[in-house]
Coordinates of C-alpha atoms and ligand atoms in Angstrom, one line a residue:
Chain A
X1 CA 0.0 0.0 0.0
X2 CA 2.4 2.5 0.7
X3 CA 4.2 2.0 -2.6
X4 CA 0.9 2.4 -4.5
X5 CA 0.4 5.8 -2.1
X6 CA 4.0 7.0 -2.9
X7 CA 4.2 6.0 -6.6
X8 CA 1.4 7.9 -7.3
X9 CA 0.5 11.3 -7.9
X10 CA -2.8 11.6 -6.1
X11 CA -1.6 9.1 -3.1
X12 CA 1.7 11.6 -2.9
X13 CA -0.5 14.3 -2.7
X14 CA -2.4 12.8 0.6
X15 CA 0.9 12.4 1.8
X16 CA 1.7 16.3 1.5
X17 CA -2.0 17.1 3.0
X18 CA -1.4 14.6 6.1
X19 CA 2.1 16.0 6.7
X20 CA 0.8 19.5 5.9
X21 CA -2.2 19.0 8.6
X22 CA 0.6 17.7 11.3
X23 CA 2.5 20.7 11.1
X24 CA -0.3 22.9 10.6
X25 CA -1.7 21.2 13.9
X26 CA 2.3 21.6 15.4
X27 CA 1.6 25.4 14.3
X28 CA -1.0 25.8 16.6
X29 CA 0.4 25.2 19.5
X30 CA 3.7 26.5 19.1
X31 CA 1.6 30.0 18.6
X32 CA -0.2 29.5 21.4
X33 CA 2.9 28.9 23.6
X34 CA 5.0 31.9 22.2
X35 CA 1.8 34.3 23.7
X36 CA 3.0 33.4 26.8
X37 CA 5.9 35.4 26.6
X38 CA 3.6 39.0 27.2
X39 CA 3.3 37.4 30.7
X40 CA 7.2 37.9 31.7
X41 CA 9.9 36.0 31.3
X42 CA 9.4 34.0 34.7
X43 CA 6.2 32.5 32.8
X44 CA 8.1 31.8 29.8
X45 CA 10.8 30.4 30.4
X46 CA 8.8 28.0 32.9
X47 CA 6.9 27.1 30.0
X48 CA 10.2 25.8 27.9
X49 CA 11.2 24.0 30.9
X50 CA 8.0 22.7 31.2
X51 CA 8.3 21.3 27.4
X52 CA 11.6 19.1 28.7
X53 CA 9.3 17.3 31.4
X54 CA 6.1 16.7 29.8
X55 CA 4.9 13.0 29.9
X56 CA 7.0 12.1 33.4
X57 CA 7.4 10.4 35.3
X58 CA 6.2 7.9 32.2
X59 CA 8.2 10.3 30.1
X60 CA 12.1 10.5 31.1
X61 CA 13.0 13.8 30.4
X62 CA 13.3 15.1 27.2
X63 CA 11.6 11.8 25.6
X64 CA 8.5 13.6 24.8
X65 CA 10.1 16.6 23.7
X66 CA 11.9 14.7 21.1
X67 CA 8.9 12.1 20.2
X68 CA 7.5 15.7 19.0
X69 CA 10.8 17.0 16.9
X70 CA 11.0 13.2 15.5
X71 CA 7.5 13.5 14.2
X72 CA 7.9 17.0 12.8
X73 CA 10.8 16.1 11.0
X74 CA 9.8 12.9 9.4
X75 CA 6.7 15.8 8.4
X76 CA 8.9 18.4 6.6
X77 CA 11.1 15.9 4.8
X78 CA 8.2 13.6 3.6
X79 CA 6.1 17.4 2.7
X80 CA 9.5 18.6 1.3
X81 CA 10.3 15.8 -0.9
X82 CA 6.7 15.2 -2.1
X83 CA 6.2 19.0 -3.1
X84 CA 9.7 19.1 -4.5
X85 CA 8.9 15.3 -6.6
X86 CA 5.1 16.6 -7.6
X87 CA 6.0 20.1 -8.7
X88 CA 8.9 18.9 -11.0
X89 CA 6.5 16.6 -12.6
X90 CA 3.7 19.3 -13.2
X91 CA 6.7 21.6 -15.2
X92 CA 7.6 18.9 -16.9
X93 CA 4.2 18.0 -18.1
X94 CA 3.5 21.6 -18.9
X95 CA 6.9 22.3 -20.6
X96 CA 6.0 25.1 -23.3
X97 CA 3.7 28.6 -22.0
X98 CA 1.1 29.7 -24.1
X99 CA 2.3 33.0 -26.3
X100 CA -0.4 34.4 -25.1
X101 CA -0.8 33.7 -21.2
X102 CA -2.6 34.5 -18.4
X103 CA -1.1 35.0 -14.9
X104 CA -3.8 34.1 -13.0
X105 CA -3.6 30.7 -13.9
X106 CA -1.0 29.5 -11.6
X107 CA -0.9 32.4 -9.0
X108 CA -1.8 29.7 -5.9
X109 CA 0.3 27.4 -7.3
X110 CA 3.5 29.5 -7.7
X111 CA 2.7 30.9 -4.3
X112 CA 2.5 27.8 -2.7
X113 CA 5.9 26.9 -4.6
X114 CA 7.9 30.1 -3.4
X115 CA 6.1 30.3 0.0
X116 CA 7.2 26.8 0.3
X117 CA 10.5 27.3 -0.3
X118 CA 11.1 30.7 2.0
X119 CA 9.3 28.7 4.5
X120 CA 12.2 25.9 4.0
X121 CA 14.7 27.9 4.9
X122 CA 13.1 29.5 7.7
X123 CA 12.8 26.5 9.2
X124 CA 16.7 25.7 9.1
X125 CA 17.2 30.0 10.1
X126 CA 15.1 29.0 13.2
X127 CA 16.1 26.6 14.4
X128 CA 20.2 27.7 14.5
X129 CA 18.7 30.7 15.7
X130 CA 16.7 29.6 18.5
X131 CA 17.0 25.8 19.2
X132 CA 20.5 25.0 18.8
X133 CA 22.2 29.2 18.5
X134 CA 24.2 28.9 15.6
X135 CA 23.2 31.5 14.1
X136 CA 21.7 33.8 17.3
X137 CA 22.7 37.2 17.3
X138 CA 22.9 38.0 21.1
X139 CA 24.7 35.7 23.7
X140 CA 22.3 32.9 23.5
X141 CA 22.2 30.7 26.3
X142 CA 19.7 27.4 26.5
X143 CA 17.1 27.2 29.1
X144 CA 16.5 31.3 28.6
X145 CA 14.7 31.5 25.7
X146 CA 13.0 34.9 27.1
X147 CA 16.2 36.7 26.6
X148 CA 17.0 34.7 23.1
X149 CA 14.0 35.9 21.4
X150 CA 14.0 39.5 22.5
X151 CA 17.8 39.6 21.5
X152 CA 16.8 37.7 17.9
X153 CA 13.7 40.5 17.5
X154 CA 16.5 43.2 18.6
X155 CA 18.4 42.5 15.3
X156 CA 16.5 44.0 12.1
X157 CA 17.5 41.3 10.1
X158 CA 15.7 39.3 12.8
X159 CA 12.6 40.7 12.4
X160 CA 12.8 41.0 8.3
X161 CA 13.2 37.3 8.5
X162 CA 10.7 36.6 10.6
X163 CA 7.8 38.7 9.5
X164 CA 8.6 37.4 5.5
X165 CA 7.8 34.0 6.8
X166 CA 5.1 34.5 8.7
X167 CA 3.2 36.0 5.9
X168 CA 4.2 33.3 4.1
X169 CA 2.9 31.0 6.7
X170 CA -0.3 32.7 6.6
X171 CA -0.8 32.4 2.8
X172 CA 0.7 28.8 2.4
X173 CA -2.0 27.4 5.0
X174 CA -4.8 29.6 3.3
X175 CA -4.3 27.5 0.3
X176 CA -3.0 24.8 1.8
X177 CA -5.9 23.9 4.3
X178 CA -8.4 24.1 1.9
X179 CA -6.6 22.3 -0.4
X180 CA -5.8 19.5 1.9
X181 CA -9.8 18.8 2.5
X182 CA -9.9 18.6 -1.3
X183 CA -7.1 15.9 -1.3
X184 CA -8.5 13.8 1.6
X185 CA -11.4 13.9 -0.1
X186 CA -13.7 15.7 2.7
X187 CA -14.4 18.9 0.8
X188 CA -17.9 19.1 -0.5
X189 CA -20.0 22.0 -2.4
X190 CA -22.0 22.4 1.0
X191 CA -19.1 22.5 3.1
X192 CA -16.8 24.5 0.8
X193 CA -17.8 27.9 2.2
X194 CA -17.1 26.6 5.9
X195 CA -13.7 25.2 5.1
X196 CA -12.8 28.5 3.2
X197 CA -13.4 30.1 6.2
X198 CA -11.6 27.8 8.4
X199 CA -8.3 28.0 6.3
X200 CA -8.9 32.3 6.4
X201 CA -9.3 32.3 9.7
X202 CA -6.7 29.7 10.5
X203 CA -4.4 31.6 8.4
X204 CA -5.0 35.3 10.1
X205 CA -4.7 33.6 13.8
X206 CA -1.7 32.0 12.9
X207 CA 0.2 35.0 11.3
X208 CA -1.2 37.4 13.9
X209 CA -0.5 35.6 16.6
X210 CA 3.1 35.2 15.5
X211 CA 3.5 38.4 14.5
X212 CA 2.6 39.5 17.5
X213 CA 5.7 38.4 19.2
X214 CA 8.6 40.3 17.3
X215 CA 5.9 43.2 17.3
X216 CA 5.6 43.3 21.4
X217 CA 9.5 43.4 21.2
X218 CA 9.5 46.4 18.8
X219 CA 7.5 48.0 20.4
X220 CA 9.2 47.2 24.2
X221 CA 6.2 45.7 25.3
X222 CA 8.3 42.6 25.7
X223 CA 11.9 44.0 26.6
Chain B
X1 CA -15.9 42.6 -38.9
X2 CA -12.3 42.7 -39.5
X3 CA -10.0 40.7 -37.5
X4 CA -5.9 40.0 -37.2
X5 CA -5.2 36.6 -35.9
X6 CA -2.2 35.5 -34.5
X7 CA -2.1 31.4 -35.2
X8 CA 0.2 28.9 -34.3
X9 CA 1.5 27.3 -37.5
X10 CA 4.0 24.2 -36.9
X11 CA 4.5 21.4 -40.3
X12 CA 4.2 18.4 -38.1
X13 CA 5.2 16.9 -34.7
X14 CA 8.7 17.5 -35.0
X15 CA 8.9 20.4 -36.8
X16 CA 9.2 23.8 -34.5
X17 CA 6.4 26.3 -34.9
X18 CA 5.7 29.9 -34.8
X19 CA 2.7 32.4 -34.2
X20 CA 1.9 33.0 -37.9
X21 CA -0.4 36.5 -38.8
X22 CA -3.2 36.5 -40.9
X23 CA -5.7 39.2 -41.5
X24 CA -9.3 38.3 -42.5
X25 CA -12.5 40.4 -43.4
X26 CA -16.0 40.0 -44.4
X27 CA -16.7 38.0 -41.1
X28 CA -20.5 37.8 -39.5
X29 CA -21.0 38.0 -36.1
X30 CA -23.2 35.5 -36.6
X31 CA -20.4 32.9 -38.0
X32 CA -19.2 30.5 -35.1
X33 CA -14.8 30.8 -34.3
X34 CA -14.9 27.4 -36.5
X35 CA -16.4 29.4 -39.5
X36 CA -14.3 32.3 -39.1
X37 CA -11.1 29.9 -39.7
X38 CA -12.7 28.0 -42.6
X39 CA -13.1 31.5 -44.5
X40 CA -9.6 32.2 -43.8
X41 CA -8.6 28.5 -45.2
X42 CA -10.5 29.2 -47.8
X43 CA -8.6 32.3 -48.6
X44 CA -5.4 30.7 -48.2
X45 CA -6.4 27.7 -50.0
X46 CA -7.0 30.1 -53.0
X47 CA -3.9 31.7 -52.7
X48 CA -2.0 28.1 -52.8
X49 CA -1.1 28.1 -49.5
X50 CA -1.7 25.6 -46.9
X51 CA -5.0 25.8 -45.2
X52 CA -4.8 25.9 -41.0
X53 CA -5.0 22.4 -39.6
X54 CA -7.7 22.6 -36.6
X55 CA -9.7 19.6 -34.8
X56 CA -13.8 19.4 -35.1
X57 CA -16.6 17.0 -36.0
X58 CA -19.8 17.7 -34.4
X59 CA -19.8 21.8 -34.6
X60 CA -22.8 21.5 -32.1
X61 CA -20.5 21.1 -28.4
X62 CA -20.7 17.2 -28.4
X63 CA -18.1 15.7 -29.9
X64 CA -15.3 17.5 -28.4
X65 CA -12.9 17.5 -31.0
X66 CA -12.8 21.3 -30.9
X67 CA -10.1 22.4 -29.4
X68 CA -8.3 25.7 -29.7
X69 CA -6.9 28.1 -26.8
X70 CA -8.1 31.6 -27.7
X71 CA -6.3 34.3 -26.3
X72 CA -5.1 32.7 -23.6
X73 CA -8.4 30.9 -22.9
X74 CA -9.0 26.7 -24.0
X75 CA -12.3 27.2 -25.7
X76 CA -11.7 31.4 -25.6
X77 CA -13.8 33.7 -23.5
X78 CA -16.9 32.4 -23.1
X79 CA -17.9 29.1 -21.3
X80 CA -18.7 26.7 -24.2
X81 CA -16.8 25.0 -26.7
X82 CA -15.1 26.3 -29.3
X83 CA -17.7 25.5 -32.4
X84 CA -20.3 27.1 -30.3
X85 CA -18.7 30.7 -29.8
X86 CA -20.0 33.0 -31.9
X87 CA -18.0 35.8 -33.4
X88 CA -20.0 38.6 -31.6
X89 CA -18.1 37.7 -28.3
X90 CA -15.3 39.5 -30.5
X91 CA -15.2 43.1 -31.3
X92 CA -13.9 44.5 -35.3
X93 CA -10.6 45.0 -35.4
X94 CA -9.8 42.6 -32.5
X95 CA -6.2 41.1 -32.8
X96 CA -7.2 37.4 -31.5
X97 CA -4.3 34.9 -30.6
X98 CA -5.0 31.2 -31.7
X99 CA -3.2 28.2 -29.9
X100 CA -3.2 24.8 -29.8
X101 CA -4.2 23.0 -26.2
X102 CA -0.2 22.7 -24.4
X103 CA 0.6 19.7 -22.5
X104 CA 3.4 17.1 -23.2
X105 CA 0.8 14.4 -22.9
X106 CA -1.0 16.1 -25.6
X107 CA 1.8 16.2 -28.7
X108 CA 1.1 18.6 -31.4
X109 CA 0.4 16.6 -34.7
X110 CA -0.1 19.7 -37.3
X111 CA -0.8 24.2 -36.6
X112 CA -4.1 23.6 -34.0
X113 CA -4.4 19.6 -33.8
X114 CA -3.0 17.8 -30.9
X115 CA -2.7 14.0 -30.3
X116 CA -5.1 13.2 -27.4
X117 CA -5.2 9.7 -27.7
X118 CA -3.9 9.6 -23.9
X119 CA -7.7 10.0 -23.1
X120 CA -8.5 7.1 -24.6
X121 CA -6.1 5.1 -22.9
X122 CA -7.6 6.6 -19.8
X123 CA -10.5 5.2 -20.6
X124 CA -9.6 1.7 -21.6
X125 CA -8.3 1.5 -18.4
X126 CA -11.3 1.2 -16.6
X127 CA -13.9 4.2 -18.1
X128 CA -16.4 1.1 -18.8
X129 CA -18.4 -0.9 -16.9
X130 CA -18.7 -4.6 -17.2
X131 CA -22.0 -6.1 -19.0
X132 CA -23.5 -8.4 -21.7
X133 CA -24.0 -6.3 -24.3
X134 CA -27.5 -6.8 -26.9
X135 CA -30.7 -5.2 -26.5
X136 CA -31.2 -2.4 -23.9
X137 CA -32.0 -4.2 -20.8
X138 CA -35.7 -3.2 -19.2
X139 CA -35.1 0.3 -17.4
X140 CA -36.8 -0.8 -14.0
X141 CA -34.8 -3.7 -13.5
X142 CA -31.7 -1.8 -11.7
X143 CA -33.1 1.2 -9.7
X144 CA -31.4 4.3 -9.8
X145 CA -31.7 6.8 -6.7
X146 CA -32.6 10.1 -8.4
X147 CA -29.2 12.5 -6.8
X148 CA -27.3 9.7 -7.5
X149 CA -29.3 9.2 -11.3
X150 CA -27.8 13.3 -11.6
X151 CA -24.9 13.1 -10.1
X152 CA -23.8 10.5 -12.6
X153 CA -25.4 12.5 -15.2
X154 CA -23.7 15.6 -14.3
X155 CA -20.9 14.1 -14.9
X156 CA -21.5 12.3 -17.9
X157 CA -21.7 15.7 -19.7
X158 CA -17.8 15.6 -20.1
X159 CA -16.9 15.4 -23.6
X160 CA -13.7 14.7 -23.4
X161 CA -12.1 18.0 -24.8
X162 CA -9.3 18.0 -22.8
X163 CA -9.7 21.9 -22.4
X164 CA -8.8 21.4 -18.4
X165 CA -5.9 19.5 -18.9
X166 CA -5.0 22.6 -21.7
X167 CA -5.8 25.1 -19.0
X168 CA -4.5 23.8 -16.0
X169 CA -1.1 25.2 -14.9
X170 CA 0.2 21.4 -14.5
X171 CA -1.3 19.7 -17.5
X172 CA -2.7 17.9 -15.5
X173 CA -5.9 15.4 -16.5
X174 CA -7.9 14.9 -13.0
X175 CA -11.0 16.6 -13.8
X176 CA -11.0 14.8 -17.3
X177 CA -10.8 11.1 -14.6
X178 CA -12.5 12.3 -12.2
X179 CA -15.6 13.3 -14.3
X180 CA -15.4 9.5 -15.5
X181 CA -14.6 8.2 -12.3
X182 CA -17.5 9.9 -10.5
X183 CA -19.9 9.0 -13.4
X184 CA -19.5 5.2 -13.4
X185 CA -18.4 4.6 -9.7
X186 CA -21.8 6.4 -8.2
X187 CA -23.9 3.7 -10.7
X188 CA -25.2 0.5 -9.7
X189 CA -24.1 -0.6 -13.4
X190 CA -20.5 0.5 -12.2
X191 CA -20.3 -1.0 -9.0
X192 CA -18.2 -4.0 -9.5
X193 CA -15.4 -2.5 -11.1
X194 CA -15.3 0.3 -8.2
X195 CA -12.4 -0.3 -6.9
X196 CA -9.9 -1.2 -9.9
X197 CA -11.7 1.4 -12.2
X198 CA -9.8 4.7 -10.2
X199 CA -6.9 2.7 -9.2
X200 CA -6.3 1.7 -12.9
X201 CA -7.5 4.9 -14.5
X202 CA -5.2 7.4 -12.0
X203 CA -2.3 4.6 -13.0
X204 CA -2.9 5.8 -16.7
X205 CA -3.5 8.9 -16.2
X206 CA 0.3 9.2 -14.2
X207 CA 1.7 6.9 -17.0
X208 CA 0.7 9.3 -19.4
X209 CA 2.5 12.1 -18.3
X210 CA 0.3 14.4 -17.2
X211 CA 0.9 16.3 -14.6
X212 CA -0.9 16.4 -10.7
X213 CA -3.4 18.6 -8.9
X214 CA -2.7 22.0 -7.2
X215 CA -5.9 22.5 -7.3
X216 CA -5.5 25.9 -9.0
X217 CA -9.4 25.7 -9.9
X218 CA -8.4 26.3 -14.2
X219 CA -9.7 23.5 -15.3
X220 CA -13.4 23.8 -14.0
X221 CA -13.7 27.5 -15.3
X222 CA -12.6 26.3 -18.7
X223 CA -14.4 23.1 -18.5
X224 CA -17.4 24.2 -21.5
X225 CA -19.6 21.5 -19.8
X226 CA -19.4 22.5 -16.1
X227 CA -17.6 19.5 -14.6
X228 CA -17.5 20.9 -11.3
X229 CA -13.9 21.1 -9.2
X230 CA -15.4 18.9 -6.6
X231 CA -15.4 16.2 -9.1
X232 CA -11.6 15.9 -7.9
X233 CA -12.2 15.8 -4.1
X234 CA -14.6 13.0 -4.8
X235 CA -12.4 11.1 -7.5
X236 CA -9.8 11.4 -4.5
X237 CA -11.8 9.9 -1.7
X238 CA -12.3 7.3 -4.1
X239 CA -9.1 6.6 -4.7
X240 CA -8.7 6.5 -0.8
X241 CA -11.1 4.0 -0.4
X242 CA -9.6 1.6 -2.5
X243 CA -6.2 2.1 -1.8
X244 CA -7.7 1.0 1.6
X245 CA -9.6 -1.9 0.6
X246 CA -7.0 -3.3 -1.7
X247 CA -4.5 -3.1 1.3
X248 CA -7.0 -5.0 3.6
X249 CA -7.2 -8.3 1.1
Ligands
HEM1 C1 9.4 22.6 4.2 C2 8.8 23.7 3.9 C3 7.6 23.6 3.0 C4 7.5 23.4 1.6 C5 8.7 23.2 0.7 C6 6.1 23.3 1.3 C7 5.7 23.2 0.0 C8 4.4 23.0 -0.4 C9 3.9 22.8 -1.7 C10 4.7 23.0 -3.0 C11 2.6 22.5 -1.6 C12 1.6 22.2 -2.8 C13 0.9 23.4 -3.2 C14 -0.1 23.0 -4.3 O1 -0.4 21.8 -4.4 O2 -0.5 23.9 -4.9 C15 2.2 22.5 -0.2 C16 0.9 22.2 0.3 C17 0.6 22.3 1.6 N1 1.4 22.7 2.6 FE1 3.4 23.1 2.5 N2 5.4 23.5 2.4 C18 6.2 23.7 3.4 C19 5.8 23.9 4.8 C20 4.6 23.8 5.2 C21 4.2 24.1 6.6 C22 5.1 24.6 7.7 C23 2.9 23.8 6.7 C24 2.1 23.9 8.0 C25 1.0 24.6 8.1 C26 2.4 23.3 5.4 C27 1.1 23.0 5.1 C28 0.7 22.6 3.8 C29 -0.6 22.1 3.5 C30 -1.8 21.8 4.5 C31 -0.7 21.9 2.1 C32 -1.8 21.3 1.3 C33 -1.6 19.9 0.9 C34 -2.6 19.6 -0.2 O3 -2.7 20.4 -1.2 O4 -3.3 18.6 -0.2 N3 3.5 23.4 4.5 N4 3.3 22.8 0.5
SF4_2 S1 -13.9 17.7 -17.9 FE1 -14.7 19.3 -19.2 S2 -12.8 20.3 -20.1 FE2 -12.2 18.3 -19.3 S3 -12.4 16.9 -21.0 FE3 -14.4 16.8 -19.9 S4 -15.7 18.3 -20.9 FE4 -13.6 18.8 -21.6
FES3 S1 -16.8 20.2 -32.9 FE1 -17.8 18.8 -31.6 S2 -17.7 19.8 -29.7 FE2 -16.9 21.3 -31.0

């Protein structure tokens, strides 16, 4: 089965809208937790300690924590690999443009291409920048991840970054979401108005709600 | 009305082509796009040179061997087919741009005609359903819900044009399967081949080279028969289904 699924182009395609929903889901939650960081770093940072302990004493430390980054990764490789696989084949099956051509026929698709990609390498930026440091700009130091992102929204480049990808977050899971009921098959005529909705306001919360964090530090609400 | 049209002129498969002008006059608004081009073969036929090859049968948007992309637009700018738009959608002295459907699962053979014989193979690879053939069989004897009766009909009207597969951004031939899928799979008549009928016909369809589903929406606005984008979501919950059932045996 999952040969037929991966060989072809409608089963590779469920796998992009399952992976899709998993980070979407991941999304979520991550937003929700950055908020917390409005409430002071005491609140904050006992929050990221909190994500190391989750699960015990079933959980040993960290085991939870890294069931999560497994799962998340096996989702942005298999996402990666089927978007990068699927979109070759559609150039390659639409090789020459029509003299006469209209734009509008592959604006969602070319933004889900290039929103895909920025959103690629944002993923690698953050997470030197604020898992592992690599890349931070201020002294970063694990287990203080108040001070690490108020240093990394301190920087403009920082924020530049960051607010590019969020919009690109925003417009990737407008499309996406929808899209992904469509290749689960769920999407209907009746219920294409609610999930059009959903993926909107999905994809405001989401990019608000991020936003809102290099925004509090611009504007030293969060200092 | 007089018209400049810019038309894509290539010898034969292998030859390369190029956007050829040709200006024409005397033309009704009454005359159908089809009509228009045979005046203009005419004239060029009369000057000794070679008339423009174009696709067509029926002329009355059931066959669907018409198949041109006018400016920019499979079937041009109104929702029909091609031999059922009328020159009045165009305006005198228009400058119109005349294609051939683009996809590398549809090979140009000569100027306007593609090879879309890929369809067919679609088809024969599970767009049928399985019975003995002979007199019509008595119409009560397999009954027929009436949404599911139009649902199937709704998506019988696909004539296979292949104007979505010339207006989506991916070549891609889903709503062309999924129209067929959705027709047959919802029928009594096509019940027992439920399960191999998408699985084989989404094989073809990948084998033939077209390409897969962004779901950019182009190929239900060009469809002239209203094949409905949904038509995908369902073909791929099909296609679901018996990936899962084929998995459990
Ligand atoms: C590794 C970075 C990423 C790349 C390269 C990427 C690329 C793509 C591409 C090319 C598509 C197909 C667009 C189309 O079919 O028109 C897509 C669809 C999608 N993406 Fe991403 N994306 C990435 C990250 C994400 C993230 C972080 C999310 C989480 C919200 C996400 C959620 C989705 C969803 C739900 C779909 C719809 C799947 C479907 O059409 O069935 N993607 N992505
Ligand atoms: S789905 Fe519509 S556009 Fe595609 S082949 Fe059928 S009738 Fe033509
Ligand atoms: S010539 Fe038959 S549909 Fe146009």
């Amino acid at each position: 089965m999952a040969r037929t699924v991966w060989d072809s182009t409608v089963g590779k395609k469920a796998v992009m809208a399952v992976s899709g929903l998993i980070m979407l889901l991941y999304l979520v939650v991550h937003m929700i937790g950055n908020l917390k960081i409005f409430f002071g770093p005491g609140e904050f940072n006992h929050y990221a300690h909190w994500l190391r302990t989750v699960g015990e004493p079933f959980m040993h430390h960290e085991w939870t924590l890294w069931l999560v980054r497994v799962v998340l990764v096996v989702a942005v490789v298999a996402h990666a690999v089927s978007a990068y696989q699927l979109s070759r084949r559609d150039i390659k099956a639409r090789p020459s443009k029509y003299v006469h051509s209209k734009p509008r026929a592959s604006y969602a698709t070319r933004t889900m291409r290039w929103g895909g990609i920025i959103l690629a390498l944002f993923i690698v930026w953050h997470v030197l920048d604020l898992t592992t440091g690599h890349v931070h700009s201020g002294g970063f130091e694990s287990g203080k991840p108040y001070q690490n992102v108020v240093d990394t929204f301190s920087t403009w480049y920082g924020n530049a970054v960051y607010i590019v990808a969020m919009l690109a977050v925003g417009l990737h899971i407008r499309h996406g979401f929808w899209s992904a009921a469509q290749t689960l098959g769920v999407g209907s005529r009746t219920r294409d108005r609610a999930l059009k909705t959903v993926a909107n306001v999905l994809a405001l919360l989401l990019t608000a709600g991020f936003l809102a964090v290099p925004v509090g530090v611009m504007t030293q609400v969060v200092s | 009305m007089k018209l400049t049209l810019r038309v894509w002129r290539q010898k034969n498969a292998d030859a390369d082509g190029t956007m050829s002008t040709y200006e024409v006059d005397g033309i009704s608004p009454d005359m159908s796009f089809l009509e228009m081009l045979d005046t203009l073969n005419e004239e060029l036929i009369l000057k000794g040179e070679d008339p423009v090859a174009f696709d067509h049968d029926c002329r009355e948007g059931i066959c669907g061997a018409c198949s041109l992309v006018i400016n920019g637009d499979a079937h041009g700018p109104e929702r029909t087919t091609t031999c059922q738009l009328h020159m009045r959608s165009f305006r005198d002295g228009d400058t119109i741009d005349v294609e051939p459907w683009r996809a590398s699962a549809f090979p140009v053979v000569k100027d306007l005609v593609v090879d879309r014989s890929a369809f067919d193979r679609i088809i024969q690879a599970g767009g049928y359903i399985t019975a003995p053939t002979g007199s019509a069989p008595e119409a009560h004897a397999t009954p027929v819900p009436k949404p599911d009766a139009d649902f199937a009909f709704e998506h019988a009207e696909c004539i296979g044009c292949g104007a979505c597969v010339a207006a989506c951004p991916n070549g891609a031939a889903m709503l062309f399967t999924s129209a067929k899928v959705n027709h047959l799979n919802v029928l009594p008549q096509g019940a027992p081949e439920r399960e191999t009928r998408v699985l084989d016909m989404v094989a073809q369809m990948d084998e033939e080279g077209f390409g897969g589903c962004t779901l950019a929406g182009e190929c239900a606005t060009a469809c002239p028969k209203g094949i409905p984008l949904t038509s995908i979501t369902g073909m791929n919950k099909e296609w679901l289904r018996a990936t899962r059932k084929a998995a459990k045996r």
